[in-house]
Amino acid sequence: MEQKGRNTVKVLIVGSGGREHAIAWKTAQSSRVDKIYCAPGNAGIAQIAECVDIGAMEFEKLVSFAKEKEVDLTIIGMDDPLVGGVVDAFEKEGLRVFGPRKNAAILEGSKAFSKDLMKKYNIPTAAYETFEDAQDALAYLETAKFPIVLKADGLALGKGVLICNTLEEAKKGVQSIMLDKQFGSAGNRMVIEEFMTGREVSVLSFVDGKTIQTMTSAQDHKRAKDGDQGLNTGGMGTFSPSPFYTEEVDEFCREYIYQATVDAMAAEGRPFTGIIFFGLMLTEQGPRVLEYNARFGDPEAQVVLPRMKNDIVEVIEACIDGKLDTIDLQFEDNAAVCVVLASAGYPEKYEKGFVIEGLERFDGQDGYYVFHAGTKQTEKGIVTNGGRILGVTAKGADLKEARANAYKAADWIDFENKYLRSDIGKAIDEA
Ligand code: AMP
Ligand code: GLY
């Protein structure tokens, strides 16, 4: 498709979390963009985009909307629509869309697929077995070493991974994944894999089918409570860059993981265009892939995008056009920390509907950002409307300064039942 002039691109972003707010904020910086829509969006995104009440899984409505409004570029933020084939639905109608097709989004959509891919192409990852039958899985456990890791094959809102310390626990895990179907059809198959130890790092990348360019590294904090205690969540905070992602680690990953993954997908007839998120573990034997995601991480996007120097629309268009090799991807030489403000009780039971105070404190504050996740505009003002409410991000010259700034800014916000971890980025002190 021919490229239009500057300031004429209309963008639609699909999703409603902090990640999509960060993408929308970055898109709004683009000199090429004159209109942003978001489906369905949230109260924060509504301040920079026109939110439309279409769900991320309503492909037909999304496609009709994009046609009707003459949207030039649609960016898919979330995993579910990607795995469900939203990109194929847009492409079928000749619409430009950023994200992997269904046959490539399987990289995230099926753990068995991604493990088999890594095995076939010698990409370093934990040893594993795949099971389609619960009895076979149970029999395998009898001779296995513990701890061991059980993974539901399909998407399970980030909750389909169980680390089991004993045979008893593992048997219960197989029962709940494969027989009780705790994660629905995601548990029709499962992967059982070797337990690894080491630091975790998230590396996001832009991919155009053949070329890959990695972004700056980040680290997530998945557990609900300080000291990595409590239940797994969608992420309670992030920092970027990771001081543990050294040049040596980067070199290893470039040689054995990044391009190898993109080449493997192409060789399988599943060329990947979009974002590949590499969940890595830095083990004593070297970096290993824990998982792939087919989209930006959340809250990783909330620390990575504020540090990106490029115009995101230019990078995305280069990906779609297969010209990523012409882009000089650059990040600021600083650091960012994101502290998630959640509702007490998250990720289990929590209340909604409390007025959020202090959002205006971020206006005009360079290097401070408040990305909305679970918020809603009401007559009373913006209120809490989910488990994760806001991501408060701050930059600093280094990680320590960024962390101090992020915690200072987290204090600007107040709402009933506000909950946050107090140790986001604590690992920085050990670096
Ligand atoms: P995943 O959704 O595959 O990233 O798994 C969620 C979390 O489970 C990861 O971030 C790790 O903390 C942990 N995990 C996954 N696989 C392993 C493994 N093989 N060994 C140790 N921890 C793991
Ligand atoms: N923060 C982890 C994820 O987005 O999957």
Tab-separated table of C-alpha atoms and ligand atoms in Angstrom:
chain	number	residue	atom	x	y	z
A	1	MET	CA	0.000	0.000	0.000
A	2	GLU	CA	1.312	3.444	-0.831
A	3	GLN	CA	2.396	5.532	2.092
A	4	LYS	CA	0.400	8.691	2.679
A	5	GLY	CA	1.889	12.044	3.619
A	6	ARG	CA	2.865	13.025	7.148
A	7	ASN	CA	0.230	13.673	9.811
A	8	THR	CA	-2.357	11.633	8.029
A	9	VAL	CA	-2.215	8.240	9.655
A	10	LYS	CA	-5.255	7.054	11.587
A	11	VAL	CA	-4.426	4.368	14.113
A	12	LEU	CA	-6.646	1.885	15.939
A	13	ILE	CA	-5.234	0.184	19.044
A	14	VAL	CA	-6.920	-2.989	20.309
A	15	GLY	CA	-6.869	-3.639	24.050
A	16	SER	CA	-7.635	-1.928	27.338
A	17	GLY	CA	-4.721	-2.226	29.747
A	18	GLY	CA	-1.646	-0.306	30.847
A	19	ARG	CA	0.232	-1.778	27.896
A	20	GLU	CA	-2.292	-0.343	25.440
A	21	HIS	CA	-2.167	3.021	27.227
A	22	ALA	CA	1.620	3.027	26.854
A	23	ILE	CA	1.293	2.092	23.161
A	24	ALA	CA	-1.332	4.827	22.663
A	25	TRP	CA	0.845	7.392	24.469
A	26	LYS	CA	3.843	6.479	22.299
A	27	THR	CA	1.698	6.515	19.158
A	28	ALA	CA	0.448	9.990	20.068
A	29	GLN	CA	4.088	11.212	19.970
A	30	SER	CA	4.374	10.191	16.334
A	31	SER	CA	4.612	13.064	13.869
A	32	ARG	CA	2.678	10.953	11.370
A	33	VAL	CA	-0.473	10.340	13.385
A	34	ASP	CA	-3.511	12.601	13.411
A	35	LYS	CA	-6.111	10.358	15.023
A	36	ILE	CA	-6.033	7.464	17.470
A	37	TYR	CA	-8.918	5.129	18.252
A	38	CYS	CA	-8.819	2.456	20.901
A	39	ALA	CA	-11.114	-0.553	21.287
A	40	PRO	CA	-12.255	-0.803	23.998
A	41	GLY	CA	-9.668	1.345	25.862
A	42	ASN	CA	-10.026	2.792	29.365
A	43	ALA	CA	-10.411	6.164	31.106
A	44	GLY	CA	-6.726	7.063	30.706
A	45	ILE	CA	-6.524	6.086	27.070
A	46	ALA	CA	-9.653	8.198	26.485
A	47	GLN	CA	-7.570	11.296	27.254
A	48	ILE	CA	-5.444	10.755	24.139
A	49	ALA	CA	-7.619	8.561	21.918
A	50	GLU	CA	-11.244	8.100	20.999
A	51	CYS	CA	-12.368	4.935	22.739
A	52	VAL	CA	-14.928	2.762	21.005
A	53	ASP	CA	-17.025	0.164	22.724
A	54	ILE	CA	-15.900	-2.896	20.779
A	55	GLY	CA	-14.362	-5.861	22.558
A	56	ALA	CA	-10.957	-7.186	21.509
A	57	MET	CA	-12.491	-10.501	20.414
A	58	GLU	CA	-15.215	-8.943	18.237
A	59	PHE	CA	-13.237	-9.289	15.022
A	60	GLU	CA	-16.055	-8.485	12.595
A	61	LYS	CA	-16.959	-5.307	14.427
A	62	LEU	CA	-13.304	-4.272	14.638
A	63	VAL	CA	-12.812	-4.817	10.913
A	64	SER	CA	-16.028	-2.913	10.044
A	65	PHE	CA	-15.003	-0.049	12.297
A	66	ALA	CA	-11.531	0.138	10.730
A	67	LYS	CA	-13.087	0.234	7.254
A	68	GLU	CA	-15.735	2.778	8.146
A	69	LYS	CA	-13.254	5.169	9.780
A	70	GLU	CA	-10.596	4.548	7.118
A	71	VAL	CA	-8.087	3.452	9.723
A	72	ASP	CA	-4.620	3.167	8.171
A	73	LEU	CA	-2.984	1.025	10.829
A	74	THR	CA	-4.315	-1.242	13.552
A	75	ILE	CA	-2.043	-2.298	16.420
A	76	ILE	CA	-3.090	-5.359	18.404
A	77	GLY	CA	-1.939	-5.153	22.027
A	78	MET	CA	-3.346	-8.353	23.498
A	79	ASP	CA	-2.620	-12.048	23.113
A	80	ASP	CA	-6.144	-13.497	22.891
A	81	PRO	CA	-7.174	-11.785	19.644
A	82	LEU	CA	-3.781	-12.534	18.079
A	83	VAL	CA	-3.994	-16.220	18.904
A	84	GLY	CA	-7.608	-16.166	17.680
A	85	GLY	CA	-6.627	-14.818	14.257
A	86	VAL	CA	-7.535	-11.127	14.380
A	87	VAL	CA	-4.643	-10.252	12.078
A	88	ASP	CA	-5.891	-12.675	9.421
A	89	ALA	CA	-9.373	-11.095	9.679
A	90	PHE	CA	-7.927	-7.618	9.020
A	91	GLU	CA	-5.608	-8.760	6.236
A	92	LYS	CA	-8.442	-10.560	4.475
A	93	GLU	CA	-10.093	-7.168	4.033
A	94	GLY	CA	-6.865	-5.567	2.833
A	95	LEU	CA	-6.341	-3.629	6.066
A	96	ARG	CA	-2.899	-2.862	7.498
A	97	VAL	CA	-2.472	-4.441	10.894
A	98	PHE	CA	0.462	-5.032	13.226
A	99	GLY	CA	0.828	-8.396	14.900
A	100	PRO	CA	1.471	-12.015	13.968
A	101	ARG	CA	-1.036	-14.008	11.944
A	102	LYS	CA	-2.775	-16.883	13.678
A	103	ASN	CA	-0.271	-19.418	12.375
A	104	ALA	CA	2.581	-17.414	13.946
A	105	ALA	CA	0.830	-16.284	17.146
A	106	ILE	CA	0.843	-19.976	18.061
A	107	LEU	CA	4.348	-19.205	19.334
A	108	GLU	CA	2.530	-17.858	22.392
A	109	GLY	CA	-0.738	-19.746	21.959
A	110	SER	CA	0.704	-23.232	22.386
A	111	LYS	CA	3.491	-24.067	24.790
A	112	ALA	CA	3.820	-27.519	23.186
A	113	PHE	CA	4.357	-25.831	19.801
A	114	SER	CA	6.975	-23.431	21.138
A	115	LYS	CA	8.831	-26.147	23.033
A	116	ASP	CA	8.892	-28.406	19.973
A	117	LEU	CA	10.128	-25.499	17.860
A	118	MET	CA	12.966	-24.806	20.286
A	119	LYS	CA	13.928	-28.474	20.393
A	120	LYS	CA	13.884	-28.826	16.601
A	121	TYR	CA	16.014	-25.704	16.062
A	122	ASN	CA	18.340	-26.122	19.060
A	123	ILE	CA	17.168	-22.998	20.847
A	124	PRO	CA	18.183	-23.316	24.520
A	125	THR	CA	15.272	-24.042	26.840
A	126	ALA	CA	14.354	-26.368	29.719
A	127	ALA	CA	14.083	-30.110	28.968
A	128	TYR	CA	10.427	-31.186	28.694
A	129	GLU	CA	7.819	-33.718	27.681
A	130	THR	CA	4.380	-33.061	26.177
A	131	PHE	CA	1.261	-34.976	27.240
A	132	GLU	CA	-2.219	-35.292	25.793
A	133	ASP	CA	-3.358	-37.889	28.276
A	134	ALA	CA	-3.541	-37.313	32.024
A	135	GLN	CA	-2.633	-40.951	32.836
A	136	ASP	CA	0.578	-40.691	30.814
A	137	ALA	CA	1.442	-37.440	32.592
A	138	LEU	CA	0.797	-39.015	36.002
A	139	ALA	CA	2.927	-42.036	35.138
A	140	TYR	CA	5.761	-39.789	33.992
A	141	LEU	CA	5.713	-37.920	37.301
A	142	GLU	CA	6.445	-41.125	39.233
A	143	THR	CA	10.035	-41.112	37.981
A	144	ALA	CA	10.538	-37.343	37.675
A	145	LYS	CA	12.841	-35.069	39.680
A	146	PHE	CA	11.346	-32.314	41.838
A	147	PRO	CA	10.648	-29.413	41.811
A	148	ILE	CA	9.037	-29.747	38.410
A	149	VAL	CA	7.058	-27.317	36.247
A	150	LEU	CA	3.605	-28.019	34.796
A	151	LYS	CA	2.287	-25.847	31.988
A	152	ALA	CA	-1.146	-25.850	30.428
A	153	ASP	CA	-0.605	-25.797	26.667
A	154	GLY	CA	-2.867	-22.874	25.779
A	155	LEU	CA	-3.507	-19.327	26.971
A	156	ALA	CA	-4.499	-19.175	30.634
A	157	LEU	CA	-4.244	-15.480	31.554
A	158	GLY	CA	-0.657	-16.043	32.681
A	159	LYS	CA	-1.825	-18.495	35.316
A	160	GLY	CA	-1.299	-21.812	33.534
A	161	VAL	CA	2.147	-22.517	35.024
A	162	LEU	CA	2.456	-24.519	38.240
A	163	ILE	CA	5.743	-25.075	40.030
A	164	CYS	CA	5.409	-28.249	42.089
A	165	ASN	CA	7.801	-29.221	44.855
A	166	THR	CA	6.492	-32.721	45.508
A	167	LEU	CA	4.952	-35.638	43.649
A	168	GLU	CA	1.709	-35.042	45.536
A	169	GLU	CA	1.487	-31.411	44.402
A	170	ALA	CA	2.341	-32.333	40.834
A	171	LYS	CA	-0.350	-35.014	40.716
A	172	LYS	CA	-2.889	-32.475	41.933
A	173	GLY	CA	-1.632	-30.082	39.278
A	174	VAL	CA	-2.142	-32.595	36.481
A	175	GLN	CA	-5.586	-33.306	37.883
A	176	SER	CA	-6.597	-29.653	37.888
A	177	ILE	CA	-5.106	-28.793	34.476
A	178	MET	CA	-6.039	-31.872	32.446
A	179	LEU	CA	-9.019	-33.426	34.216
A	180	ASP	CA	-10.784	-30.620	36.106
A	181	LYS	CA	-9.903	-28.245	33.249
A	182	GLN	CA	-9.115	-25.377	35.582
A	183	PHE	CA	-7.890	-23.400	32.550
A	184	GLY	CA	-10.505	-24.748	30.149
A	185	SER	CA	-9.347	-26.118	26.822
A	186	ALA	CA	-5.867	-24.654	27.470
A	187	GLY	CA	-5.393	-27.851	29.483
A	188	ASN	CA	-6.205	-30.337	26.716
A	189	ARG	CA	-2.467	-30.756	26.416
A	190	MET	CA	0.286	-29.966	28.836
A	191	VAL	CA	4.016	-29.578	29.007
A	192	ILE	CA	5.976	-30.900	31.962
A	193	GLU	CA	9.409	-29.380	32.178
A	194	GLU	CA	12.605	-29.234	34.131
A	195	PHE	CA	12.717	-26.620	36.906
A	196	MET	CA	15.422	-24.038	36.315
A	197	THR	CA	16.826	-21.384	38.604
A	198	GLY	CA	18.253	-17.988	37.796
A	199	ARG	CA	17.271	-14.397	37.202
A	200	GLU	CA	14.466	-13.659	34.803
A	201	VAL	CA	14.711	-11.038	32.090
A	202	SER	CA	12.161	-9.914	29.521
A	203	VAL	CA	13.439	-8.884	26.113
A	204	LEU	CA	10.892	-7.492	23.660
A	205	SER	CA	11.656	-7.223	19.976
A	206	PHE	CA	10.274	-5.941	16.694
A	207	VAL	CA	10.139	-8.536	13.928
A	208	ASP	CA	9.260	-8.155	10.230
A	209	GLY	CA	9.143	-11.802	9.191
A	210	LYS	CA	12.881	-12.116	8.695
A	211	THR	CA	14.701	-9.341	10.568
A	212	ILE	CA	14.592	-8.908	14.336
A	213	GLN	CA	15.609	-5.898	16.413
A	214	THR	CA	15.525	-6.242	20.164
A	215	MET	CA	14.472	-3.469	22.511
A	216	THR	CA	16.111	-2.609	25.807
A	217	SER	CA	15.716	-5.280	28.508
A	218	ALA	CA	13.271	-5.233	31.416
A	219	GLN	CA	12.351	-7.275	34.453
A	220	ASP	CA	8.870	-8.003	35.728
A	221	HIS	CA	7.653	-8.780	39.262
A	222	LYS	CA	4.868	-11.300	38.855
A	223	ARG	CA	4.019	-12.178	42.444
A	224	ALA	CA	1.473	-10.153	44.392
A	225	LYS	CA	3.514	-9.567	47.547
A	226	ASP	CA	6.880	-8.226	48.618
A	227	GLY	CA	9.754	-10.679	48.488
A	228	ASP	CA	8.119	-12.482	45.537
A	229	GLN	CA	5.533	-14.030	47.836
A	230	GLY	CA	1.846	-14.495	47.170
A	231	LEU	CA	-0.017	-15.429	44.032
A	232	ASN	CA	1.015	-14.856	40.443
A	233	THR	CA	-0.441	-11.695	38.951
A	234	GLY	CA	-0.326	-10.019	35.562
A	235	GLY	CA	2.706	-8.101	36.913
A	236	MET	CA	3.128	-5.763	39.893
A	237	GLY	CA	5.934	-3.656	38.495
A	238	THR	CA	8.909	-3.559	36.164
A	239	PHE	CA	12.264	-1.948	35.706
A	240	SER	CA	14.370	-1.326	32.634
A	241	PRO	CA	17.103	-2.023	31.766
A	242	SER	CA	17.969	-5.181	33.700
A	243	PRO	CA	21.484	-4.810	35.136
A	244	PHE	CA	21.813	-8.596	34.820
A	245	TYR	CA	21.335	-8.464	31.063
A	246	THR	CA	25.030	-7.969	30.363
A	247	GLU	CA	26.742	-7.690	27.009
A	248	GLU	CA	27.833	-11.286	27.352
A	249	VAL	CA	24.235	-12.412	27.867
A	250	ASP	CA	23.115	-10.281	24.934
A	251	GLU	CA	25.779	-11.804	22.693
A	252	PHE	CA	24.713	-15.319	23.626
A	253	CYS	CA	21.051	-14.566	22.968
A	254	ARG	CA	21.862	-12.972	19.620
A	255	GLU	CA	23.817	-16.024	18.592
A	256	TYR	CA	21.476	-18.763	19.808
A	257	ILE	CA	18.007	-17.369	20.504
A	258	TYR	CA	16.696	-14.242	18.755
A	259	GLN	CA	17.433	-14.677	15.062
A	260	ALA	CA	17.208	-18.442	15.478
A	261	THR	CA	13.583	-18.094	16.596
A	262	VAL	CA	12.642	-15.818	13.699
A	263	ASP	CA	14.389	-18.115	11.200
A	264	ALA	CA	12.717	-21.167	12.717
A	265	MET	CA	9.263	-19.626	12.337
A	266	ALA	CA	10.004	-18.696	8.715
A	267	ALA	CA	11.343	-22.188	8.009
A	268	GLU	CA	8.125	-23.665	9.397
A	269	GLY	CA	6.076	-21.586	6.955
A	270	ARG	CA	4.902	-19.348	9.793
A	271	PRO	CA	6.753	-16.077	9.236
A	272	PHE	CA	6.383	-13.879	12.310
A	273	THR	CA	5.629	-10.171	11.993
A	274	GLY	CA	4.974	-8.261	15.196
A	275	ILE	CA	6.442	-8.279	18.665
A	276	ILE	CA	8.254	-11.303	20.060
A	277	PHE	CA	8.655	-11.127	23.823
A	278	PHE	CA	11.399	-13.454	25.015
A	279	GLY	CA	10.946	-14.538	28.630
A	280	LEU	CA	14.492	-15.572	29.535
A	281	MET	CA	16.054	-17.188	32.545
A	282	LEU	CA	19.742	-16.562	33.122
A	283	THR	CA	20.811	-19.967	34.453
A	284	GLU	CA	24.291	-21.068	35.436
A	285	GLN	CA	24.476	-22.919	32.135
A	286	GLY	CA	23.590	-19.743	30.239
A	287	PRO	CA	20.396	-18.007	29.104
A	288	ARG	CA	17.374	-20.248	28.443
A	289	VAL	CA	13.970	-19.393	26.958
A	290	LEU	CA	11.185	-19.736	29.560
A	291	GLU	CA	8.452	-18.670	27.209
A	292	TYR	CA	7.591	-16.655	24.161
A	293	ASN	CA	4.826	-14.089	23.967
A	294	ALA	CA	3.556	-12.646	20.712
A	295	ARG	CA	2.933	-9.084	21.958
A	296	PHE	CA	4.344	-6.381	24.206
A	297	GLY	CA	4.590	-7.333	27.875
A	298	ASP	CA	2.455	-5.617	30.435
A	299	PRO	CA	3.855	-3.857	32.468
A	300	GLU	CA	7.130	-4.225	30.494
A	301	ALA	CA	5.760	-1.903	27.784
A	302	GLN	CA	5.298	0.745	30.460
A	303	VAL	CA	9.059	0.994	31.097
A	304	VAL	CA	10.396	0.101	27.653
A	305	LEU	CA	8.323	2.453	25.474
A	306	PRO	CA	9.041	5.611	27.489
A	307	ARG	CA	12.761	4.938	26.877
A	308	MET	CA	12.399	4.341	23.124
A	309	LYS	CA	13.696	7.177	20.965
A	310	ASN	CA	12.149	6.143	17.640
A	311	ASP	CA	8.748	7.037	16.274
A	312	ILE	CA	6.805	3.838	16.986
A	313	VAL	CA	4.613	4.203	13.917
A	314	GLU	CA	7.664	4.311	11.653
A	315	VAL	CA	9.068	1.175	13.263
A	316	ILE	CA	5.756	-0.657	13.027
A	317	GLU	CA	5.257	0.309	9.389
A	318	ALA	CA	8.777	-0.909	8.617
A	319	CYS	CA	7.852	-4.250	10.212
A	320	ILE	CA	4.697	-4.581	8.143
A	321	ASP	CA	6.586	-3.653	4.983
A	322	GLY	CA	9.445	-6.088	5.672
A	323	LYS	CA	11.935	-3.227	5.969
A	324	LEU	CA	12.933	-3.381	9.614
A	325	ASP	CA	16.581	-3.523	8.516
A	326	THR	CA	16.308	0.159	7.527
A	327	ILE	CA	15.455	1.228	11.094
A	328	ASP	CA	18.070	2.327	13.608
A	329	LEU	CA	16.291	1.345	16.824
A	330	GLN	CA	17.485	3.425	19.761
A	331	PHE	CA	16.800	3.714	23.474
A	332	GLU	CA	17.677	6.421	25.946
A	333	ASP	CA	20.717	5.836	28.108
A	334	ASN	CA	18.736	6.041	31.345
A	335	ALA	CA	16.382	3.846	33.337
A	336	ALA	CA	12.694	3.541	34.126
A	337	VAL	CA	10.712	1.885	36.903
A	338	CYS	CA	6.978	1.130	36.898
A	339	VAL	CA	5.086	0.508	40.131
A	340	VAL	CA	1.631	-0.975	39.681
A	341	LEU	CA	-1.110	0.380	41.923
A	342	ALA	CA	-3.634	-2.397	42.471
A	343	SER	CA	-6.772	-2.980	44.505
A	344	ALA	CA	-6.219	-4.755	47.825
A	345	GLY	CA	-7.103	-8.409	47.347
A	346	TYR	CA	-5.871	-8.615	43.742
A	347	PRO	CA	-5.485	-11.133	42.086
A	348	GLU	CA	-8.306	-12.807	44.011
A	349	LYS	CA	-11.223	-10.766	45.344
A	350	TYR	CA	-11.274	-6.983	45.301
A	351	GLU	CA	-13.763	-4.125	45.284
A	352	LYS	CA	-14.243	-1.586	42.514
A	353	GLY	CA	-15.679	1.893	42.100
A	354	PHE	CA	-13.430	4.039	44.337
A	355	VAL	CA	-12.592	7.547	43.151
A	356	ILE	CA	-8.943	7.996	42.162
A	357	GLU	CA	-7.326	11.230	43.406
A	358	GLY	CA	-4.115	12.875	42.258
A	359	LEU	CA	-3.988	11.950	38.569
A	360	GLU	CA	-3.529	15.625	37.653
A	361	ARG	CA	-0.231	15.673	39.547
A	362	PHE	CA	1.360	14.007	36.516
A	363	ASP	CA	0.401	16.819	34.126
A	364	GLY	CA	3.470	18.539	32.755
A	365	GLN	CA	5.864	16.391	34.808
A	366	ASP	CA	8.581	15.330	32.420
A	367	GLY	CA	9.709	11.756	32.920
A	368	TYR	CA	6.668	10.749	35.007
A	369	TYR	CA	3.788	8.778	33.537
A	370	VAL	CA	0.572	7.291	34.819
A	371	PHE	CA	-0.724	4.520	32.575
A	372	HIS	CA	-4.263	3.350	33.259
A	373	ALA	CA	-5.229	-0.320	33.439
A	374	GLY	CA	-8.466	-0.861	35.382
A	375	THR	CA	-10.114	2.566	35.427
A	376	LYS	CA	-13.470	3.943	34.380
A	377	GLN	CA	-14.835	7.441	33.843
A	378	THR	CA	-17.979	8.103	35.875
A	379	GLU	CA	-19.939	11.156	37.020
A	380	LYS	CA	-17.890	11.093	40.223
A	381	GLY	CA	-14.658	11.184	38.241
A	382	ILE	CA	-12.259	8.400	37.314
A	383	VAL	CA	-12.817	5.343	39.519
A	384	THR	CA	-11.129	2.001	40.106
A	385	ASN	CA	-12.490	-0.712	37.839
A	386	GLY	CA	-10.243	-3.754	38.109
A	387	GLY	CA	-7.419	-5.484	39.949
A	388	ARG	CA	-4.508	-3.602	38.459
A	389	ILE	CA	-5.575	0.062	38.414
A	390	LEU	CA	-2.602	2.156	37.308
A	391	GLY	CA	1.035	1.812	36.328
A	392	VAL	CA	3.109	4.671	37.680
A	393	THR	CA	6.324	4.960	35.681
A	394	ALA	CA	9.229	7.308	36.282
A	395	LYS	CA	12.533	7.712	34.564
A	396	GLY	CA	15.858	8.527	36.163
A	397	ALA	CA	19.498	8.775	35.206
A	398	ASP	CA	19.964	5.286	36.633
A	399	LEU	CA	17.789	2.554	38.143
A	400	LYS	CA	18.103	3.809	41.698
A	401	GLU	CA	16.992	7.292	40.755
A	402	ALA	CA	14.169	5.932	38.600
A	403	ARG	CA	12.973	3.751	41.475
A	404	ALA	CA	13.015	6.654	43.944
A	405	ASN	CA	11.089	8.774	41.446
A	406	ALA	CA	8.532	6.042	40.764
A	407	TYR	CA	7.810	5.524	44.456
A	408	LYS	CA	7.563	9.289	44.970
A	409	ALA	CA	5.015	9.496	42.151
A	410	ALA	CA	3.111	6.446	43.412
A	411	ASP	CA	2.427	8.567	46.514
A	412	TRP	CA	0.747	11.281	44.441
A	413	ILE	CA	-2.153	8.914	43.810
A	414	ASP	CA	-4.742	7.983	46.338
A	415	PHE	CA	-7.776	5.706	46.287
A	416	GLU	CA	-9.467	3.448	48.774
A	417	ASN	CA	-7.880	-0.030	49.002
A	418	LYS	CA	-4.760	1.117	47.133
A	419	TYR	CA	-2.165	-1.654	47.208
A	420	LEU	CA	1.378	-1.729	45.874
A	421	ARG	CA	4.536	-3.724	46.355
A	422	SER	CA	7.244	-1.788	48.153
A	423	ASP	CA	10.176	-3.704	46.652
A	424	ILE	CA	9.884	-3.189	42.904
A	425	GLY	CA	13.441	-3.076	41.598
A	426	LYS	CA	15.004	-4.294	44.831
A	427	ALA	CA	17.232	-6.586	42.771
A	428	ILE	CA	18.931	-3.427	41.507
A	429	ASP	CA	20.773	-3.235	44.833
A	430	GLU	CA	22.292	-6.663	44.233
A	431	ALA	CA	23.619	-5.821	40.778
B	1	AMP	P1	5.680	-18.591	31.817
B	1	AMP	O1	4.244	-18.183	31.711
B	1	AMP	O2	6.061	-19.769	31.005
B	1	AMP	O3	6.652	-17.440	31.730
B	1	AMP	O4	5.847	-18.997	33.345
B	1	AMP	C1	5.510	-18.117	34.363
B	1	AMP	C2	6.607	-18.107	35.373
B	1	AMP	O5	6.847	-19.424	35.869
B	1	AMP	C3	7.944	-17.656	34.809
B	1	AMP	O6	8.055	-16.267	34.773
B	1	AMP	C4	8.891	-18.306	35.785
B	1	AMP	O7	8.987	-17.534	36.962
B	1	AMP	C5	8.213	-19.599	36.111
B	1	AMP	N1	8.730	-20.684	35.260
B	1	AMP	C6	8.279	-21.079	34.048
B	1	AMP	N2	9.000	-22.114	33.577
B	1	AMP	C7	9.937	-22.384	34.498
B	1	AMP	C8	10.983	-23.341	34.614
B	1	AMP	N3	11.202	-24.257	33.660
B	1	AMP	N4	11.752	-23.319	35.712
B	1	AMP	C9	11.536	-22.436	36.698
B	1	AMP	N5	10.570	-21.506	36.658
B	1	AMP	C10	9.772	-21.475	35.589
B	2	GLY	N1	4.496	-9.166	32.216
B	2	GLY	C1	4.361	-10.432	31.618
B	2	GLY	C2	3.498	-10.490	30.443
B	2	GLY	O1	3.099	-9.494	29.875
B	2	GLY	O2	3.209	-11.599	30.012
